[in-house]
PDB file of C-alpha atoms in Angstrom:
ATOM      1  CA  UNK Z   1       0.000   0.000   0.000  1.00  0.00           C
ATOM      2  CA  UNK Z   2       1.345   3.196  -1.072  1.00  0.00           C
ATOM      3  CA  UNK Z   3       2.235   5.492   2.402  1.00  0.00           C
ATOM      4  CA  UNK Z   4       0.152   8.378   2.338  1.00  0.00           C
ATOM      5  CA  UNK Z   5       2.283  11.786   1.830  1.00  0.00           C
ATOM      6  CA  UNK Z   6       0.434  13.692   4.626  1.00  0.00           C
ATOM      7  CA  UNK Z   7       1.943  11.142   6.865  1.00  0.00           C
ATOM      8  CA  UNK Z   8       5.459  10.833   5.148  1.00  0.00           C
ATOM      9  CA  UNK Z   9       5.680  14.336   5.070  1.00  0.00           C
ATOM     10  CA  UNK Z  10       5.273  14.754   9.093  1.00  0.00           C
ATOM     11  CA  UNK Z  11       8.156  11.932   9.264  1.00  0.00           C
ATOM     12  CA  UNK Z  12      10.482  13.951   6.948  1.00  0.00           C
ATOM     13  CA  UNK Z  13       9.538  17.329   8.310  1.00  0.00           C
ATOM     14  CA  UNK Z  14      11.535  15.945  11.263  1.00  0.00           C
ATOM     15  CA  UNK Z  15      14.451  14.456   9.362  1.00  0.00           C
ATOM     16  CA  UNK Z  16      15.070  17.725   7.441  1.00  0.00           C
ATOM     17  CA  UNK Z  17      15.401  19.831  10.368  1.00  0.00           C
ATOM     18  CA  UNK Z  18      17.610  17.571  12.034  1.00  0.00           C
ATOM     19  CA  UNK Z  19      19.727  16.175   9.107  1.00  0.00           C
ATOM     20  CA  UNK Z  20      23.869  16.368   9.714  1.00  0.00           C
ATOM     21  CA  UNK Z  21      25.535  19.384   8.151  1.00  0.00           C
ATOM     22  CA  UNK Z  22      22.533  21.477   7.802  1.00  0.00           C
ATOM     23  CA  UNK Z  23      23.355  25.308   8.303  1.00  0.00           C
ATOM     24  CA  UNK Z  24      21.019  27.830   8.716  1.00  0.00           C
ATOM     25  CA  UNK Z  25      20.543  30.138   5.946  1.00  0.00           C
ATOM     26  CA  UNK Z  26      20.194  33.297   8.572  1.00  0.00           C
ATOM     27  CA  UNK Z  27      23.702  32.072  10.288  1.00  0.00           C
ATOM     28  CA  UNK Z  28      25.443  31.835   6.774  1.00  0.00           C
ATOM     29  CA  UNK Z  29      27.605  35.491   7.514  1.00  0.00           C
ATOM     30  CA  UNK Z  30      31.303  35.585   8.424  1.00  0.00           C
ATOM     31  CA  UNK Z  31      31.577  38.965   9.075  1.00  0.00           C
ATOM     32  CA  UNK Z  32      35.241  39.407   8.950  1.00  0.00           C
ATOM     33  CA  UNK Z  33      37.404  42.615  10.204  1.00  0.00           C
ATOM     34  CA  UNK Z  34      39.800  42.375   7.241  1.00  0.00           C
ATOM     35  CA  UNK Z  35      39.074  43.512   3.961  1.00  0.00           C
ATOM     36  CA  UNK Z  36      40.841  40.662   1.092  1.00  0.00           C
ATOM     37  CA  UNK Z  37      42.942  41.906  -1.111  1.00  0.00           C
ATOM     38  CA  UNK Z  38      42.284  44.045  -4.038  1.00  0.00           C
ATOM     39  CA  UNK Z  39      41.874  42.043  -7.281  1.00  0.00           C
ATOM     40  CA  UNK Z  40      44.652  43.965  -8.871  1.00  0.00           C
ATOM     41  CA  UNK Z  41      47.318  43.053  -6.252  1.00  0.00           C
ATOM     42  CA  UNK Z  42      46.630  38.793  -6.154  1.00  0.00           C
ATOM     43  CA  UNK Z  43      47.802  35.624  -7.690  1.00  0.00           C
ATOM     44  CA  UNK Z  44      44.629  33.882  -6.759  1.00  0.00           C
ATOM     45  CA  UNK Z  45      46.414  32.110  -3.633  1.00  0.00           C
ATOM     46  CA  UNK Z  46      46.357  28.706  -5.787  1.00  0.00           C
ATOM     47  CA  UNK Z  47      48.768  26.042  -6.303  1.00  0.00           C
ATOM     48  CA  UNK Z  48      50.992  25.766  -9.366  1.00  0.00           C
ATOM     49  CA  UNK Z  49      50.264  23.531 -11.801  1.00  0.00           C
ATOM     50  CA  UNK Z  50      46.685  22.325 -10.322  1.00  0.00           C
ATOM     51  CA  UNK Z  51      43.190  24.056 -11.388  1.00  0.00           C
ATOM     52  CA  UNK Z  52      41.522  23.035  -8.120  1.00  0.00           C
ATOM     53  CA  UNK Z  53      41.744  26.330  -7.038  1.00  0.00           C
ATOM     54  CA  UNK Z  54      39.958  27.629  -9.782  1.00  0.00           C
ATOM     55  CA  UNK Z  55      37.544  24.974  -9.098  1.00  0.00           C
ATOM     56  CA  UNK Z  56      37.126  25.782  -5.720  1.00  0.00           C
ATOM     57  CA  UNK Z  57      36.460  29.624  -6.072  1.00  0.00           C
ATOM     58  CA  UNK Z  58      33.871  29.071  -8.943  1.00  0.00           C
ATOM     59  CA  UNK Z  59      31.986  26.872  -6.484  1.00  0.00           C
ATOM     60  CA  UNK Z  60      32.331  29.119  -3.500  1.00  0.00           C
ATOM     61  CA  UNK Z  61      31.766  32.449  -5.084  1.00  0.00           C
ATOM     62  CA  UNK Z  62      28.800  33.562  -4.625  1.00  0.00           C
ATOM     63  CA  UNK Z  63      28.741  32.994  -0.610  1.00  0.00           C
ATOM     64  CA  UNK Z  64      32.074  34.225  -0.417  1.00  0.00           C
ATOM     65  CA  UNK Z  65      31.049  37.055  -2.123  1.00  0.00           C
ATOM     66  CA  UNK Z  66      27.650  37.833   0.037  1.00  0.00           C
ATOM     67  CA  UNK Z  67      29.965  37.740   3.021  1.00  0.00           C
ATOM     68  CA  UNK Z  68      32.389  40.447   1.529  1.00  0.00           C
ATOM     69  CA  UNK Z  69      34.920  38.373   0.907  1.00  0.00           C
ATOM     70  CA  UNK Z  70      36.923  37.703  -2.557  1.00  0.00           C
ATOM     71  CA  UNK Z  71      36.436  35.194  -5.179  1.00  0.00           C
ATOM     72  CA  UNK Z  72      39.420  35.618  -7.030  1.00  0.00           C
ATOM     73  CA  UNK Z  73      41.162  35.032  -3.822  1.00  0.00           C
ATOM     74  CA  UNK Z  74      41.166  30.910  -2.421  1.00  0.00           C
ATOM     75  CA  UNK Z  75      40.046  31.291   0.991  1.00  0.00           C
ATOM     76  CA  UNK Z  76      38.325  34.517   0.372  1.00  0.00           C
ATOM     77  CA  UNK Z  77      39.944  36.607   3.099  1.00  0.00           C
ATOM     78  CA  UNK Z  78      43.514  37.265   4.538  1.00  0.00           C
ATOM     79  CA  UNK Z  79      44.529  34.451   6.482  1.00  0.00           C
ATOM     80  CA  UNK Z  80      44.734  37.050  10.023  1.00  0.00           C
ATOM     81  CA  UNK Z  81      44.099  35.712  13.413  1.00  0.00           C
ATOM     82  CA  UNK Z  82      40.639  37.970  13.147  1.00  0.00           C
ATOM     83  CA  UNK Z  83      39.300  35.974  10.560  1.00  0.00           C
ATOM     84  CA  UNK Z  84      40.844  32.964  11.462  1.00  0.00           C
ATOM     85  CA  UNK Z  85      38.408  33.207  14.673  1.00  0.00           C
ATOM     86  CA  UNK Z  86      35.546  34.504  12.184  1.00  0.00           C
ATOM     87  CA  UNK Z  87      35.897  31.553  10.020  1.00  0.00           C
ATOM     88  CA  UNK Z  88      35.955  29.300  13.031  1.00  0.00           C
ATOM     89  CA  UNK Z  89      33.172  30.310  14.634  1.00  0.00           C
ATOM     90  CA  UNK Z  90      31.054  30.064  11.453  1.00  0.00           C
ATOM     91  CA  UNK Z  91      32.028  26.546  11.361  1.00  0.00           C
ATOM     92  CA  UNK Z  92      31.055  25.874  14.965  1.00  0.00           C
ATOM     93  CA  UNK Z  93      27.377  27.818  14.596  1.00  0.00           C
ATOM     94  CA  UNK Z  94      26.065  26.153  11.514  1.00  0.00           C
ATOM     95  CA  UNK Z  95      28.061  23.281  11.614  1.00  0.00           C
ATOM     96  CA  UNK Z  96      29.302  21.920  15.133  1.00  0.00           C
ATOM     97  CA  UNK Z  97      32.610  21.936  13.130  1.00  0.00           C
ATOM     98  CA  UNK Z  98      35.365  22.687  16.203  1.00  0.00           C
ATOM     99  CA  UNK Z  99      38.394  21.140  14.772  1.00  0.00           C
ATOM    100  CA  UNK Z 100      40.205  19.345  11.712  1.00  0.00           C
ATOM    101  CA  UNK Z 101      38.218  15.836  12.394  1.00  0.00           C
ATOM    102  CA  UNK Z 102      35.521  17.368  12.365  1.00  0.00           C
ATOM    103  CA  UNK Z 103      35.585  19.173   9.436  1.00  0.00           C
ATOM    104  CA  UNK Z 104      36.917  16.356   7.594  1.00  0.00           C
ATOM    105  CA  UNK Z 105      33.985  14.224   8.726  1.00  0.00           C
ATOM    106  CA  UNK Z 106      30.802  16.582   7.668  1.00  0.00           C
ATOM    107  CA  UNK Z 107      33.294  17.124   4.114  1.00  0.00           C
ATOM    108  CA  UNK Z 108      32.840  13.286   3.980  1.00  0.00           C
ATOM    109  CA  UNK Z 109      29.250  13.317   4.688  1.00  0.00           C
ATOM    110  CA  UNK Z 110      28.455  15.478   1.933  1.00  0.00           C
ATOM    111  CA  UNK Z 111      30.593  13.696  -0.562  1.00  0.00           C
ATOM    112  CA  UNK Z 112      28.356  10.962  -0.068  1.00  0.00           C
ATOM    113  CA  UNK Z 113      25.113  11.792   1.339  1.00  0.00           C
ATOM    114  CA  UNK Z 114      24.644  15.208   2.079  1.00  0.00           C
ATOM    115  CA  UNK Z 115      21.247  16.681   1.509  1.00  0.00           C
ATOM    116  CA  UNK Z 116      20.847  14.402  -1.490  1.00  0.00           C
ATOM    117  CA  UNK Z 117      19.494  11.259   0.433  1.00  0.00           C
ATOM    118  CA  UNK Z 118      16.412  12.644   1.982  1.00  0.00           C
ATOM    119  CA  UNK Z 119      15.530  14.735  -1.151  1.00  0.00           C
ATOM    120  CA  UNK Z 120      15.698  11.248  -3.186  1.00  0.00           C
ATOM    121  CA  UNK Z 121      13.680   9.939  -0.840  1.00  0.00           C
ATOM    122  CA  UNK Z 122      10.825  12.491  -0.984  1.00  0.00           C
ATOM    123  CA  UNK Z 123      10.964  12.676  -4.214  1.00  0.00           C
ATOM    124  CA  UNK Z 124      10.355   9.148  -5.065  1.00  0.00           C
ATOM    125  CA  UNK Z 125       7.436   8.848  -2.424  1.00  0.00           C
ATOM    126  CA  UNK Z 126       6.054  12.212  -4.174  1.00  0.00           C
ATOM    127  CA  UNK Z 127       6.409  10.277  -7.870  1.00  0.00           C
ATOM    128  CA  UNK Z 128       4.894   6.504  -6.738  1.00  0.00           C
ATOM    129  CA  UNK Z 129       1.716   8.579  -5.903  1.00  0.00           C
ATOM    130  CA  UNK Z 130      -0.927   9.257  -8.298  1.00  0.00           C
ATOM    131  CA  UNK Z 131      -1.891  12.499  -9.966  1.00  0.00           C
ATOM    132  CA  UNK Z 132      -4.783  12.826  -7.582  1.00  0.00           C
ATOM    133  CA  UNK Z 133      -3.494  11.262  -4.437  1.00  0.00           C
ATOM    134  CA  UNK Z 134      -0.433  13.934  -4.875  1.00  0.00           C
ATOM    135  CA  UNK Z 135      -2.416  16.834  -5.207  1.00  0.00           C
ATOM    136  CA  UNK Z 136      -4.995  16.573  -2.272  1.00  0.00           C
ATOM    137  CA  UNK Z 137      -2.201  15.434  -0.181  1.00  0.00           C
ATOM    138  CA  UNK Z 138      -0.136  18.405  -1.483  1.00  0.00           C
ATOM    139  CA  UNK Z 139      -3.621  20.770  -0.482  1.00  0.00           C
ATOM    140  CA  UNK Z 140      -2.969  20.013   2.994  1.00  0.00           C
ATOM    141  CA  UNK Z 141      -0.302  21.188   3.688  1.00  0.00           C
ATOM    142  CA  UNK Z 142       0.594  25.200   4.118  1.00  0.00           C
ATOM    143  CA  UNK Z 143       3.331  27.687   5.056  1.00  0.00           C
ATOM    144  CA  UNK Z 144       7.282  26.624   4.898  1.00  0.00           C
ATOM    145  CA  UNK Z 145       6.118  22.892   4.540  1.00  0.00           C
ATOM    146  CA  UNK Z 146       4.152  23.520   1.688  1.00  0.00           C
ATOM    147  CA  UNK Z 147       7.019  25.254  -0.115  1.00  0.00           C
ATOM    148  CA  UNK Z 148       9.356  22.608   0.987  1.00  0.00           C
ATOM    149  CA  UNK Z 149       7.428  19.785  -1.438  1.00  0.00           C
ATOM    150  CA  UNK Z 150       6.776  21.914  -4.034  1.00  0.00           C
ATOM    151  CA  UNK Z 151      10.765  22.504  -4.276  1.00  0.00           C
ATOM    152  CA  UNK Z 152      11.395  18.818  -3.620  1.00  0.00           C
ATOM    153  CA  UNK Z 153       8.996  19.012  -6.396  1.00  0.00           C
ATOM    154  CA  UNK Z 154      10.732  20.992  -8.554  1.00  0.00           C
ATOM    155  CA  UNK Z 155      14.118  19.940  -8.017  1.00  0.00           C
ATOM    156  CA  UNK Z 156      12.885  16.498  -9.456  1.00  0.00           C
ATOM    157  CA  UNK Z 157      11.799  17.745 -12.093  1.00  0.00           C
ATOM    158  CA  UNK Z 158      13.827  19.629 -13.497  1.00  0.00           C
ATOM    159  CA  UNK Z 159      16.824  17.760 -12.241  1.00  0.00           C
ATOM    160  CA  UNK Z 160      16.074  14.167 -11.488  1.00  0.00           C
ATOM    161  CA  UNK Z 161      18.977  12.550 -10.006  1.00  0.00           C
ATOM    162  CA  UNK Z 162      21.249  15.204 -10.257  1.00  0.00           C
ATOM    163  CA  UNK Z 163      18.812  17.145  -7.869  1.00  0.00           C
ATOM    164  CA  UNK Z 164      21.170  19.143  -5.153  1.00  0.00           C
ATOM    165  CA  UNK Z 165      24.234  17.364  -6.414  1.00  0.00           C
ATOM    166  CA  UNK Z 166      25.737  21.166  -6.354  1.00  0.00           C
ATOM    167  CA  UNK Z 167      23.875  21.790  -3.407  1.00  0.00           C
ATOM    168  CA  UNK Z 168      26.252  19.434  -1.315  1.00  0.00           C
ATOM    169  CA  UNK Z 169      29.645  19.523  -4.032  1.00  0.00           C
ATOM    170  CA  UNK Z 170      29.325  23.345  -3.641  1.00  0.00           C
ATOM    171  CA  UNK Z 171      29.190  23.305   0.175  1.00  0.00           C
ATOM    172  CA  UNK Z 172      32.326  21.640   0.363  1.00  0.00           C
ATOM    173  CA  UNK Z 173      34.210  24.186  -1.389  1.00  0.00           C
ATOM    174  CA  UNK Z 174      32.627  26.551   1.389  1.00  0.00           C
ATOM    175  CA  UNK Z 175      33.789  24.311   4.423  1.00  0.00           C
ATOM    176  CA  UNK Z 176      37.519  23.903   2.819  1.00  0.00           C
ATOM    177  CA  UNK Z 177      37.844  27.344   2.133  1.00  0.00           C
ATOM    178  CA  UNK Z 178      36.551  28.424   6.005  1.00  0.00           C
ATOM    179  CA  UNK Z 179      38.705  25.619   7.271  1.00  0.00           C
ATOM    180  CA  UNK Z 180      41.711  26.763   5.280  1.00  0.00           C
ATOM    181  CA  UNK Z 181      40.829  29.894   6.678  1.00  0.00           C
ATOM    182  CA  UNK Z 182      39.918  28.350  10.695  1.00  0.00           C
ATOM    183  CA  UNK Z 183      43.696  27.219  10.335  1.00  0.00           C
ATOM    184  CA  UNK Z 184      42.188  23.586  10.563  1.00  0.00           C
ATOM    185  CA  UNK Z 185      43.533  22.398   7.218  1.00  0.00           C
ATOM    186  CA  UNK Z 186      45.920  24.181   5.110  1.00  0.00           C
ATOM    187  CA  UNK Z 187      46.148  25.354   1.754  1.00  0.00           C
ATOM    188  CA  UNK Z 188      47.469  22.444  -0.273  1.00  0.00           C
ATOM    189  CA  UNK Z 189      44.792  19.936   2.042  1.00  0.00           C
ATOM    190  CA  UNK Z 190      42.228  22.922   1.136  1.00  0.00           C
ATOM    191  CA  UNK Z 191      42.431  22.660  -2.403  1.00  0.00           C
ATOM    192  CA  UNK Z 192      42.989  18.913  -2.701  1.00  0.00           C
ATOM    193  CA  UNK Z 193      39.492  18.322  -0.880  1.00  0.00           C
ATOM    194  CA  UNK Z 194      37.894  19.752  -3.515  1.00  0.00           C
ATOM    195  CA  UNK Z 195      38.989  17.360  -6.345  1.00  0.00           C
ATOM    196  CA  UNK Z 196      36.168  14.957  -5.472  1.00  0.00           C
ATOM    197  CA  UNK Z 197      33.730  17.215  -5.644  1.00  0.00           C
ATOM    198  CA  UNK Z 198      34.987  18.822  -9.042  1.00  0.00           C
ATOM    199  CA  UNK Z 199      34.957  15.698 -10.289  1.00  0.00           C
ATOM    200  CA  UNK Z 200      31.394  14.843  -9.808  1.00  0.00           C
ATOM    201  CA  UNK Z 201      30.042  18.611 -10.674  1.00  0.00           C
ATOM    202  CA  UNK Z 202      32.717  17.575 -13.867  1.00  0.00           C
ATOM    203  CA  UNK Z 203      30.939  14.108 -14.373  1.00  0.00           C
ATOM    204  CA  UNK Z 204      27.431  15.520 -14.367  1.00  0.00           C
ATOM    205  CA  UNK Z 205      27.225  18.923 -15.589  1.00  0.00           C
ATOM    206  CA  UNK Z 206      28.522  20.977 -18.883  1.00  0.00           C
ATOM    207  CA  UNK Z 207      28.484  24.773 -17.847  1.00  0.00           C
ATOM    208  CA  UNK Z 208      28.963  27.139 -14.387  1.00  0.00           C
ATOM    209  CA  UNK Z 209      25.312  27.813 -15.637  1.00  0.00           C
ATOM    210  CA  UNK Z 210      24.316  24.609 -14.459  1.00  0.00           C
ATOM    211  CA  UNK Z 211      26.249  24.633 -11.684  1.00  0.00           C
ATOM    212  CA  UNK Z 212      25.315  27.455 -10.370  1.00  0.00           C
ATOM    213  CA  UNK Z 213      21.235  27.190 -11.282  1.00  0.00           C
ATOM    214  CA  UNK Z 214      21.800  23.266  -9.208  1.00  0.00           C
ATOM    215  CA  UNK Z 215      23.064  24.717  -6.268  1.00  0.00           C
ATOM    216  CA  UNK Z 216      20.614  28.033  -6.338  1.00  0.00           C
ATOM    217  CA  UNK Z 217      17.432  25.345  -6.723  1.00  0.00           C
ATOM    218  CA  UNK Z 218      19.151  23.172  -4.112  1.00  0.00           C
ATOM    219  CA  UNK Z 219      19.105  26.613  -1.702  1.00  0.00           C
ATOM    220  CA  UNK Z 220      15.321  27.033  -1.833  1.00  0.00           C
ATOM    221  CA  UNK Z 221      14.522  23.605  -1.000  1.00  0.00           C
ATOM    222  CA  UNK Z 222      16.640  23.088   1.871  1.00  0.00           C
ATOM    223  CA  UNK Z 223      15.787  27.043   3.466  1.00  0.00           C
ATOM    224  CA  UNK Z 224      11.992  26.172   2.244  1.00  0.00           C
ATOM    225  CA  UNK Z 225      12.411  29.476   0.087  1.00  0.00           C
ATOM    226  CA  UNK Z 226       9.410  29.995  -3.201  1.00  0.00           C
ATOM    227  CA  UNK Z 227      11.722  29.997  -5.836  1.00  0.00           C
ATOM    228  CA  UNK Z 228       8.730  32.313  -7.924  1.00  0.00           C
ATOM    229  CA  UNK Z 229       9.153  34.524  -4.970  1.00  0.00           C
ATOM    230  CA  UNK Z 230       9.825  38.444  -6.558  1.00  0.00           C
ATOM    231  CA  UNK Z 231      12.274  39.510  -3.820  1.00  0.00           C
ATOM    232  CA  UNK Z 232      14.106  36.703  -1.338  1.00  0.00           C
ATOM    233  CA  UNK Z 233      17.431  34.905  -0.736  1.00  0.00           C
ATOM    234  CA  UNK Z 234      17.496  33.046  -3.830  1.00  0.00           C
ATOM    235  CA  UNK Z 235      16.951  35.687  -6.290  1.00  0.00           C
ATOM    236  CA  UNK Z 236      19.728  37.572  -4.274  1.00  0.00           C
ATOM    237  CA  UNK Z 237      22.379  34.581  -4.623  1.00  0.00           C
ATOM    238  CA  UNK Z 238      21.275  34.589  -8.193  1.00  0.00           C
ATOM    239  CA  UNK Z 239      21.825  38.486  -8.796  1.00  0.00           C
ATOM    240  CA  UNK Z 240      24.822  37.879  -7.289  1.00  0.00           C
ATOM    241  CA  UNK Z 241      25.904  35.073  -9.979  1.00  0.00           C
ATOM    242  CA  UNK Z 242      25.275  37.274 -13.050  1.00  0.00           C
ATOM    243  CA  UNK Z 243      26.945  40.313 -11.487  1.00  0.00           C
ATOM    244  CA  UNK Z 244      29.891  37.952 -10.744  1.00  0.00           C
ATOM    245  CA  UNK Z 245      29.693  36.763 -14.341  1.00  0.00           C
ATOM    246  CA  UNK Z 246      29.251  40.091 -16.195  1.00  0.00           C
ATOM    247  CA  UNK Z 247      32.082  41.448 -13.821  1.00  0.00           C
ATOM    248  CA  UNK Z 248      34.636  39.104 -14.811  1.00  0.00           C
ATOM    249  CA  UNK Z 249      37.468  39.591 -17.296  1.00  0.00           C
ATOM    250  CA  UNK Z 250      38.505  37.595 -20.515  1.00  0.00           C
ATOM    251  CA  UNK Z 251      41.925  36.972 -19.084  1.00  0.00           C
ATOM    252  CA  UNK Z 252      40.646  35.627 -15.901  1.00  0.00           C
ATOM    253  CA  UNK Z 253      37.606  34.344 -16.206  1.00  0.00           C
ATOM    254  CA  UNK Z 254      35.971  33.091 -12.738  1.00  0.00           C
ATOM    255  CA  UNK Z 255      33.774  31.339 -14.595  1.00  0.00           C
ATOM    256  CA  UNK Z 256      35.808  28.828 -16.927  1.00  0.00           C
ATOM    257  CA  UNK Z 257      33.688  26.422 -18.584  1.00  0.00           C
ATOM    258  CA  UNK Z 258      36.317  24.881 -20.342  1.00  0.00           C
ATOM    259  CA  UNK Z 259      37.191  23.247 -16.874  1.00  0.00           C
ATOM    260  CA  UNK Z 260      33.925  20.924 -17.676  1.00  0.00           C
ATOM    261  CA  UNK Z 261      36.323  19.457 -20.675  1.00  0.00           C
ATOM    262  CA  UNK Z 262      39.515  19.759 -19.075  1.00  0.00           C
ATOM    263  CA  UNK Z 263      41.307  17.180 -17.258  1.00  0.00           C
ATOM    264  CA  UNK Z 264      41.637  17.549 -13.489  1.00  0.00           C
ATOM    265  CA  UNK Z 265      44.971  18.737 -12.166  1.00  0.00           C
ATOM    266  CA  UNK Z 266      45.206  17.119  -8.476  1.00  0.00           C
ATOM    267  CA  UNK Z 267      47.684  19.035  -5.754  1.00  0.00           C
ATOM    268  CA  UNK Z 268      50.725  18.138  -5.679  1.00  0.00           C
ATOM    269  CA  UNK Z 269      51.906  15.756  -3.166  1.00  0.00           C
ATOM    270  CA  UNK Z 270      48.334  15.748  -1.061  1.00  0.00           C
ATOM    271  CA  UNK Z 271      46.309  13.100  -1.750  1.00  0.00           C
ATOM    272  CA  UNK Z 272      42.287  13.847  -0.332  1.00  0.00           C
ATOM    273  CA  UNK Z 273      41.418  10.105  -0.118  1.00  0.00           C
ATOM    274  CA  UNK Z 274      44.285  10.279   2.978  1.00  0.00           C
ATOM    275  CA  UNK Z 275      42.943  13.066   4.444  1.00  0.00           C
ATOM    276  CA  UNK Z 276      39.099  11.687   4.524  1.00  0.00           C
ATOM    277  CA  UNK Z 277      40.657   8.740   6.307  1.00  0.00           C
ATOM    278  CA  UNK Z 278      41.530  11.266   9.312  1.00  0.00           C
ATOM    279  CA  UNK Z 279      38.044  11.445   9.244  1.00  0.00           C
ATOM    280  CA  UNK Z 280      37.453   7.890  10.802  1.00  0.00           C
TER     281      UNK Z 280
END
């Protein structure tokens, strides 16, 4: 017997709120004391001979940017002891991320499960229902849970299984950046975490377009935000994506799509598989 929605939603109602990794979207602000450095005056703070760096800012620039920091820059901000205790406590108020294990471990979660397993799983219960079964279960329901479903939804739709795959990918390029930044990895281990990620936004998508749509769509569903909405959160983060992308210059582009068809250059002597292990 198919399980009735109204009931599987009050189940998952409960698992969203408390699933592992979840930040809130009002506690998403650094607010660091020092500006980064001018555009003009950087070298991108990357390593030689690896494009994970690139990588890594394309995924984390617009939330590095909304916090005032740089996306041209890895890390975003001046690695001071202000920021450094910015950065950590950001880590340690959305995430319950206090040291290097611990950052490791939530990296590892969303490599592999992030906010991708409960979406799958609404989504399917959603899509086993009929037409009419889905829409007077979808009639009682109201306020942020009602906008949750339709965006679960959505996201299938227009997504299917690649539904918040740069939701989670995305976030990790946030958490290695901040923990580059925290001083709980540094800026070799930074960069090299992000090769699995690349590698599956690499697998699965074609364009920063995509990318960047993914992880906006992926926003609204997990801070139960109507995408159709005229003025919220999400269509900030998106103005914020085609200023970025207007902004940027021929000769360094943020933006690269040509990374989609490009091979992968790892760092240098840091391999990420040993430092998940750290993980346990």
């Amino acid at each position: 017997m198919k399980k009735k929605l109204a009931v599987f939603l009050c189940a998952c109602s409960l698992a969203v709120t408390t699933l592992a990794g979840c930040s809130s979207p009002s506690s998403e602000k650094i607010g660091v004391g020092t500006p980064e450095p001018e555009r003009k005056e950087i070298d991108h703070n990357e390593e030689m001979g690896s494009n994970l760096g690139l990588w890594g800012r394309a995924m984390g620039s617009v939330l590095l940017y909304l916090n005032d920091g740089s996306p041209y820059y890895f890390g975003g901000y001046m690695a001071t002891e202000e920021n450094k205790k910015s950065a950590g406590n950001i880590l340690a108020s959305s995430w319950e991320i206090n040291n290097r294990k611990e950052l490791l471990a939530q990296i590892q979660f969303l490599l592999k499960t992030g906010s991708r397993k409960n979406f799958y799983e609404e989504a399917k219960a959603m899509e086993q229902m009929s037409e009419k079964e889905l829409k007077r279960a979808m009639k009682q329901l109201s306020g942020d849970l009602l906008i949750h479903y339709q965006m679960v939804q959505y996201n299938w739709e227009t997504w299917q299984k690649k539904g918040l795959l740069a939701w989670d990918m995305c976030r990790i390029s946030h958490l290695a950046q901040w923990g580059y930044i925290a001083g709980y990895v540094d800026g070799k281990e930074a960069q090299a975490l992000i090769e699995p990620a690349a590698k599956k936004l690499k697998e699965k998508f074609t364009s920063w377009d995509e990318v960047q749509n993914n992880w906006l769509d992926g926003y609204c569903l997990f801070a139960d935000i109507d995408r159709e909405a005229s003025h919220s959160d999400y269509t900030n983060r998106l103005a914020i994506y085609e200023k970025l992308k207007a902004e940027q210059s021929e000769g360094d582009l943020l933006y690269d799509d040509s990374l989609f068809t490009a091979e992968i250059l790892p760092v240098s002597g840091v391999s990420w598989q040993e430092l998940l292990k750290e993980a346990g």
